Coordinates of C-alpha atoms and ligand atoms in Angstrom, one line a residue:
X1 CA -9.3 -39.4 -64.3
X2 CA -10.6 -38.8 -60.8
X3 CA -9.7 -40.5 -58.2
X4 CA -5.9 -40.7 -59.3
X5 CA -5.4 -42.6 -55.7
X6 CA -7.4 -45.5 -54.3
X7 CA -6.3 -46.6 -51.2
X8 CA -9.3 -49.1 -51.6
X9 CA -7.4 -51.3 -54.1
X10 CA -5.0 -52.8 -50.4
X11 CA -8.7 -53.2 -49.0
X12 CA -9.9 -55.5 -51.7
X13 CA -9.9 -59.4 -50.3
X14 CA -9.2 -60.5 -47.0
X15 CA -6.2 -62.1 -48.2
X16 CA -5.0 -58.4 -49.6
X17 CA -6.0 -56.5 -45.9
X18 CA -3.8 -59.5 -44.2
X19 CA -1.2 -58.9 -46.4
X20 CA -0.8 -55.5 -45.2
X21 CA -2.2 -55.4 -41.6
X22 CA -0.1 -53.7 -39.3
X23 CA -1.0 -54.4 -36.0
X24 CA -0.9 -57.9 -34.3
X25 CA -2.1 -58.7 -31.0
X26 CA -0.2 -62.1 -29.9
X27 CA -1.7 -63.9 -27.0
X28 CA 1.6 -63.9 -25.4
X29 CA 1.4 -60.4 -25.2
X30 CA -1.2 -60.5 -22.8
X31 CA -1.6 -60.2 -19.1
X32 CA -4.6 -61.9 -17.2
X33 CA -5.2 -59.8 -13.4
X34 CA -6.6 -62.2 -11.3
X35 CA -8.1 -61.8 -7.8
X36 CA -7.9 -64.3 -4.9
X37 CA -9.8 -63.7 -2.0
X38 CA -8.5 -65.1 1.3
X39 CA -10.3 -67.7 3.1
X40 CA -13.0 -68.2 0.2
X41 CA -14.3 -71.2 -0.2
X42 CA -16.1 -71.3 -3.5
X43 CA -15.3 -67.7 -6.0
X44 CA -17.4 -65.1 -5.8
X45 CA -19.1 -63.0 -8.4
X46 CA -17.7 -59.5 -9.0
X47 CA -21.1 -57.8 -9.9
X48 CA -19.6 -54.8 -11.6
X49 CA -17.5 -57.3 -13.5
X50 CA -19.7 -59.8 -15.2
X51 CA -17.2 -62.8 -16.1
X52 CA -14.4 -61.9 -13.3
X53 CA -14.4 -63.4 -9.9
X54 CA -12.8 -63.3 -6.7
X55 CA -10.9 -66.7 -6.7
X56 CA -10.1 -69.2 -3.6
X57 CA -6.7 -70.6 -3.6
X58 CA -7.7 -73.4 -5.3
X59 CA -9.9 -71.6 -8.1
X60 CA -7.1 -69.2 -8.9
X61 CA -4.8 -72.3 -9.7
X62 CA -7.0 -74.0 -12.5
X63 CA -7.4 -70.7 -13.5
X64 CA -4.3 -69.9 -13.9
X65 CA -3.7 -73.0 -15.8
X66 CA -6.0 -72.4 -18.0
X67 CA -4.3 -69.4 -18.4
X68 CA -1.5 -70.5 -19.2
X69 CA -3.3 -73.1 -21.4
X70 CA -4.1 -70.3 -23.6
X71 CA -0.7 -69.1 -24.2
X72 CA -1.4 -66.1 -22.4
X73 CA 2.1 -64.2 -21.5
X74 CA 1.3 -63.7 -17.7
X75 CA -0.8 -63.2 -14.7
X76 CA -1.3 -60.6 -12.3
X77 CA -2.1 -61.3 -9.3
X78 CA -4.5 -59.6 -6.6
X79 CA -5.1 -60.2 -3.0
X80 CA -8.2 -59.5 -1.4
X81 CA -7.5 -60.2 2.5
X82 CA -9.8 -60.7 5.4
X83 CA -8.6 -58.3 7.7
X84 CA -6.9 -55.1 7.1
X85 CA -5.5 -52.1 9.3
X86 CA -3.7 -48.9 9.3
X87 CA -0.2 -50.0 7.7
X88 CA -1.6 -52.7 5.9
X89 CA 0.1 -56.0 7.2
X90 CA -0.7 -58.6 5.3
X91 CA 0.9 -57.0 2.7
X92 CA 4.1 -57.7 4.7
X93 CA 3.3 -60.7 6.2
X94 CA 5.3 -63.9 4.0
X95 CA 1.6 -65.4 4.6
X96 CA -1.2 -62.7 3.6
X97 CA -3.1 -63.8 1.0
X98 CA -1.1 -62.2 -2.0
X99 CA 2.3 -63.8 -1.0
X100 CA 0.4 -67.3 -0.3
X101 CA -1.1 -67.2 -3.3
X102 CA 1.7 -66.3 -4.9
X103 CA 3.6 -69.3 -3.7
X104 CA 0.8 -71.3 -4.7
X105 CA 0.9 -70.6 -8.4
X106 CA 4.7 -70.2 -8.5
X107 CA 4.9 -74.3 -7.0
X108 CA 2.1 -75.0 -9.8
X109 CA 3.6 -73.1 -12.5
X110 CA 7.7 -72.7 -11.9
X111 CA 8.7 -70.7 -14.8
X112 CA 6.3 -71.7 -17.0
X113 CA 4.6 -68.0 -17.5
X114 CA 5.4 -64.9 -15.7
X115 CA 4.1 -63.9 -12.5
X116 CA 3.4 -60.7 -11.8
X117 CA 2.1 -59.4 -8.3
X118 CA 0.5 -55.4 -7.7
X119 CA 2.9 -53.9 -5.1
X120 CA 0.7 -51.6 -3.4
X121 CA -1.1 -51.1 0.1
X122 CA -4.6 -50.2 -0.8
X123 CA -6.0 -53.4 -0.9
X124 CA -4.6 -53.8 2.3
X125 CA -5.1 -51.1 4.4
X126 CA -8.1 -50.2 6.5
X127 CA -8.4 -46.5 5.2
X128 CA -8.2 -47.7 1.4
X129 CA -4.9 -45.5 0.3
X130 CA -2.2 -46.7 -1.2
X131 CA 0.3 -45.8 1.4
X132 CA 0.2 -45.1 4.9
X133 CA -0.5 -41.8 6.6
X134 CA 0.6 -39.5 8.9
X135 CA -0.6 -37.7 12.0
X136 CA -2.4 -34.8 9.6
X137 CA -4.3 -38.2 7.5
X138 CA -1.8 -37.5 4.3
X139 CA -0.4 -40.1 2.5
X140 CA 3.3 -40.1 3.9
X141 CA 5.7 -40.8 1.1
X142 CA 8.3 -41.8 2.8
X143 CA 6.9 -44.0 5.3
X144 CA 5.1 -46.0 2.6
X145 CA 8.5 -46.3 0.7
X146 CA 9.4 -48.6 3.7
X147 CA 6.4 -50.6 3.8
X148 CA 7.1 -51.2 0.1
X149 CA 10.3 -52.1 0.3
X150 CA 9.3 -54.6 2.6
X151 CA 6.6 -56.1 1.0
X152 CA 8.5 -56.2 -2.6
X153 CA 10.9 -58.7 -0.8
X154 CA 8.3 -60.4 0.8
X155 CA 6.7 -60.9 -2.9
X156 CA 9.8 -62.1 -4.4
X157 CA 10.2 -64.3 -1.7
X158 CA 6.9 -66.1 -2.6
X159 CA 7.7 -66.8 -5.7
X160 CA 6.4 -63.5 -8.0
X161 CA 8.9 -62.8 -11.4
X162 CA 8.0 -59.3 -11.6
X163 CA 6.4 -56.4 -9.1
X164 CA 4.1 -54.3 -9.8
X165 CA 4.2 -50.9 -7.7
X166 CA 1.3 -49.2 -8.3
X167 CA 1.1 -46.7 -5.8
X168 CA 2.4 -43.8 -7.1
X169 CA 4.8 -43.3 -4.8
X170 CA 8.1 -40.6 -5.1
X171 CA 11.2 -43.3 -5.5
X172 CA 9.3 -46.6 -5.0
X173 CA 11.3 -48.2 -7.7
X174 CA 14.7 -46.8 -6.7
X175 CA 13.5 -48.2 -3.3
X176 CA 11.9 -51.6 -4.4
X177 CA 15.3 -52.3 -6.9
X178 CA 17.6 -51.2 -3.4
X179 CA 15.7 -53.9 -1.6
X180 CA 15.2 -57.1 -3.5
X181 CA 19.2 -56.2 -4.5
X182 CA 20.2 -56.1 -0.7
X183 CA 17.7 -59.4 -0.3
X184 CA 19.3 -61.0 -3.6
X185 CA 16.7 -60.6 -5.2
X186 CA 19.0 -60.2 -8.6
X187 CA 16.5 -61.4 -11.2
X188 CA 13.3 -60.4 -9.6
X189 CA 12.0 -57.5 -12.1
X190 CA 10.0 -54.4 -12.0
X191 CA 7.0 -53.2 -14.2
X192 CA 6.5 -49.7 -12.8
X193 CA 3.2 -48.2 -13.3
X194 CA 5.0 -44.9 -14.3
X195 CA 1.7 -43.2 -16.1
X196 CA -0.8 -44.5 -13.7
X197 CA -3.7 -41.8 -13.5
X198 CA -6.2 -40.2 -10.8
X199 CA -8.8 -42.4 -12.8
X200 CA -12.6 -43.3 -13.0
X201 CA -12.0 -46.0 -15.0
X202 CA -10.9 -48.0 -12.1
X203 CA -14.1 -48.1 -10.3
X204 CA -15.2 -51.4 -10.5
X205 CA -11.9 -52.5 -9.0
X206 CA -12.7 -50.7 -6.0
X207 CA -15.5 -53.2 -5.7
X208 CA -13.2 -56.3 -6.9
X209 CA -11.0 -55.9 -3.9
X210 CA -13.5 -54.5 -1.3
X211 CA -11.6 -51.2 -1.1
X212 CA -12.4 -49.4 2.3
X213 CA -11.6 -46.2 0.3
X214 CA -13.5 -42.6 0.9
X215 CA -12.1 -39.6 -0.7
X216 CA -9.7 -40.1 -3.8
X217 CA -6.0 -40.7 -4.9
X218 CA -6.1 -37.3 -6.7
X219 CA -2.5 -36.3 -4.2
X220 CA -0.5 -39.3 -5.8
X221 CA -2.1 -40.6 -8.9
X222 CA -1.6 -37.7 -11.8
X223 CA -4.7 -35.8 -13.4
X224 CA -5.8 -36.9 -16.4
X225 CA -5.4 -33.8 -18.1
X226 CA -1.8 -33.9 -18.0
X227 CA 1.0 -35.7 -20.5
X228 CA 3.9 -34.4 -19.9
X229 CA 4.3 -35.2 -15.8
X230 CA 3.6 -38.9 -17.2
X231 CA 7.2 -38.5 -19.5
X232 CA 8.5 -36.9 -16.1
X233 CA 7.2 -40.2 -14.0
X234 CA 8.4 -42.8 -16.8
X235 CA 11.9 -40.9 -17.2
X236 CA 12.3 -41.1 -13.4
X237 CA 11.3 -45.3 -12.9
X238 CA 13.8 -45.6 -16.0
X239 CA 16.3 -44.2 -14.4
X240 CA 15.3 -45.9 -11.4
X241 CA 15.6 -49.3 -12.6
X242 CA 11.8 -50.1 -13.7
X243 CA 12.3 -53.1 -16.4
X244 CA 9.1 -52.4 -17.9
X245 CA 7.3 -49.0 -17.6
X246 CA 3.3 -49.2 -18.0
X247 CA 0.3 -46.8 -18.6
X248 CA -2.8 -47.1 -16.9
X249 CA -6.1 -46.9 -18.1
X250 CA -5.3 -47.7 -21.3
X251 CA -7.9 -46.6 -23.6
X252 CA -8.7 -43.1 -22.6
X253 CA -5.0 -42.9 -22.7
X254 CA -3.5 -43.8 -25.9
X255 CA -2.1 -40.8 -26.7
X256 CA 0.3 -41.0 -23.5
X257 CA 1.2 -44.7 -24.7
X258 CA 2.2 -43.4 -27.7
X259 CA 4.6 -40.9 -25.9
X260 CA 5.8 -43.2 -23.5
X261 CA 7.0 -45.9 -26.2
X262 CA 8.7 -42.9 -27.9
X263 CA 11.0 -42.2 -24.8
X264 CA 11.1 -45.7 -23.7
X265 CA 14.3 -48.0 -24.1
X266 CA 12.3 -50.7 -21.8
X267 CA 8.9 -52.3 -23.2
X268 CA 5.8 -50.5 -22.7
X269 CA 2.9 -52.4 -20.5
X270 CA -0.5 -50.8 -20.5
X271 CA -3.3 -51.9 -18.3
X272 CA -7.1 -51.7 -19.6
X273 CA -8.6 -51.2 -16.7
X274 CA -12.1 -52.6 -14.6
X275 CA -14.2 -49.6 -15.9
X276 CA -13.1 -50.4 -19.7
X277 CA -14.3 -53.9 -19.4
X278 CA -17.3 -53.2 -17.6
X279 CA -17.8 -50.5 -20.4
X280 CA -18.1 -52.9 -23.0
X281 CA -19.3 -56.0 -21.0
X282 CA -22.6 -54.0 -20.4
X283 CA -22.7 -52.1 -23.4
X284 CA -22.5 -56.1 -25.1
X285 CA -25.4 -57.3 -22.5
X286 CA -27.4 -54.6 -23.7
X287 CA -26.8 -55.9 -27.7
X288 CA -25.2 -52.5 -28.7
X289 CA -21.5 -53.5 -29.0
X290 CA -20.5 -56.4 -30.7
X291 CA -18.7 -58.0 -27.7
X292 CA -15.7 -59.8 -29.3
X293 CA -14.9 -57.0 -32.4
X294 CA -15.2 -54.2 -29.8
X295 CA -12.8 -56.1 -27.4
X296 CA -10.2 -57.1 -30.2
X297 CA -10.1 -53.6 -31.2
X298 CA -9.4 -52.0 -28.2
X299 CA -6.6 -54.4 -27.6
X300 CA -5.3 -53.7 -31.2
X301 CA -6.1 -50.0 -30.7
X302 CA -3.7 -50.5 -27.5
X303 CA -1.3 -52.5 -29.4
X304 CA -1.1 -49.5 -32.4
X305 CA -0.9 -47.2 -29.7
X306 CA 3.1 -48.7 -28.6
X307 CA 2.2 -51.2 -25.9
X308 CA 4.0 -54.2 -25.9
X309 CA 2.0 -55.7 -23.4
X310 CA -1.4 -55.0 -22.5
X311 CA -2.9 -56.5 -19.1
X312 CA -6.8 -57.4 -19.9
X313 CA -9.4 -58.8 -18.2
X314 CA -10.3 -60.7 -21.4
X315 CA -6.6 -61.9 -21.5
X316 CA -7.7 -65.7 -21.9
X317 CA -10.6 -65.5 -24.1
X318 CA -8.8 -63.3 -26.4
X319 CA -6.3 -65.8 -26.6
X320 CA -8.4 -67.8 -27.7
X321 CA -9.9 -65.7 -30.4
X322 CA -6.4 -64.3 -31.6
X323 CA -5.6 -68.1 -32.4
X324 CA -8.7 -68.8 -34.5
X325 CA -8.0 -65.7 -36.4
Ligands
LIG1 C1 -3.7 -50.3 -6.9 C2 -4.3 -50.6 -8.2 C3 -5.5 -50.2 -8.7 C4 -5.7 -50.9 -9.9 C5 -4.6 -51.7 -10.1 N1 -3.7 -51.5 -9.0 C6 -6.6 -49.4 -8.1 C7 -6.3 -47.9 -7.9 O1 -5.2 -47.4 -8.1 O2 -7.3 -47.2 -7.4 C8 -6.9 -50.7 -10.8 C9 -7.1 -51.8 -11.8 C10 -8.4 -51.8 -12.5 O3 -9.2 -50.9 -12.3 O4 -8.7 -52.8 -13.2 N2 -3.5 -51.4 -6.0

């Protein structure tokens, strides 16, 4: 008799799918990115983010709480500073808005989640890149490996339990482990974007932290069509000393997360992006998603993938979701 095999028998009852569901997303697996925006005095709206703001000091620490509240496994944080110029100072400076904030919530919170902190100039620089640049207007390698090292021990200083460099950068992790080690910064940790691509997917960002950028990261950040420089890049912050390795976007990208947790001996972070939540978020306004299935999806999509972690903009309302379920 035909069909001799019915898969649909394990689909019967809800009770039957739980029983054999493989994927779980655990709110402690998630990351919330926040932004704080320095001398703001009440948040303010991200447009191409409905939902995300930029905080003030203040905001950013009930929300944080609430974060935290929600069981969420960490926070990310963001600074969006006033002024910004060629070397991207405050950065560096123990009292630019990222390493003030981060003293902030680190005071609130002690130990209680993980704080994370993005270890990368862009958001501070007047011309918008990622490092600083030399007489020709190149991104100088070298020069920003410095800057870096300075501001990773300016972060840990501040309070932050793992850095984030994002830049793309030859030997930033060698160079960021080298300097909070020199600092004793023993126990301060490093979740290297190792797979972190030339992306449109982060183009609502640009707006979330007022990038000054023209042009692209296309000389630093890899091209999407390529998988095998991102086993290069994760191989080398591995043996660099990255304690976490992470993939960035996530969702056109899954395949590369899938690769990365086969090589991996250190958990796998992946980051879904501004431009995947503004995907959906407007896609939702517009009634043709359902918001909350299309959001716990991707996540468990991301989670199937091989990430361990996944940083989200919906890391608190999916929280909340994941423990109704
Ligand atoms: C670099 C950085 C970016 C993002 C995180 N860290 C921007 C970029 O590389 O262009 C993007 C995150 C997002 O799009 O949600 N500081």
């Amino acid at each position: 008799m035909f069909p001799n095999h019915r898969p649909r028998r394990l689909r019967t009852t809800p009770a039957m799918r739980r029983l054999v569901s493989e994927t779980a997303v655990r709110p402690n697996q998630l990351v919330l990115p926040m932004f704080v925006k320095e001398g703001a005095t009440e948040p303010v709206a991200i447009a191409s983010m409905p939902g995300v703001v930029q905080h003030t000091r203040d905001s950013m620490r009930k929300a944080a709480l609430e974060a935290v509240e929600a069981g969420v496994g960490g926070i990310m944080l963001f600074g969006v500073p006033t002024t910004r110029d060629a070397v991207g100072s405050g950065g560096t400076d123990p009292n630019g808005v990222l390493n003030a904030a981060l003293r902030d919530l680190r005071a609130e919170l002690g130990d209680e989640t993980v704080l994370m902190s993005d270890l990368c100039l862009d958001e501070f620089t007047d011309h918008g890149h990622c490092g600083v640049l030399d007489a020709k207007g190149n991104v100088d390698n070298d020069a920003t490996l410095a800057v870096y090292a300075e501001m990773a021990v300016a972060q840990a200083e501040a309070g932050a339990h793992l850095l984030g460099p994002s830049g793309m950068m030859d030997g930033q992790v060698a160079v960021v482990r080298e300097a909070l080690d020199a600092a004793g910064h023993l126990d301060t940790g490093i979740l290297a974007y190792s797979a972190k691509y030339a992306s449109a997917f982060f183009g609502p960002f640009r707006e979330a932290v007022e990038s000054q950028l023209t042009g692209d990261r296309t000389t630093y950040q890899q091209d999407p069509a390529n998988i095998r420089e991102a086993l290069r890049e994760t191989t080398l912050d591995l043996t660099e000393g990255a304690d976490l390795v992470m993939v960035k976007p996530a969702l056109a990208y899954l395949d590369v997360i899938r690769a990365v947790a086969e090589i991996s001996d250190v958990p796998v972070a992946a980051y879904q992006v501004s431009g995947e939540y503004a995907m959906i978020e407007a896609a939702a306004a517009n009634g043709w998603l359902d918001r909350r299935r299309t959001i716990l999806e991707t996540l468990t999509s991301i989670r199937r993938a091989g990430a361990d972690v996944v940083l989200t903009y919906w890391a608190v309302e999916a929280a909340g979701w994941l423990r109704e379920n």
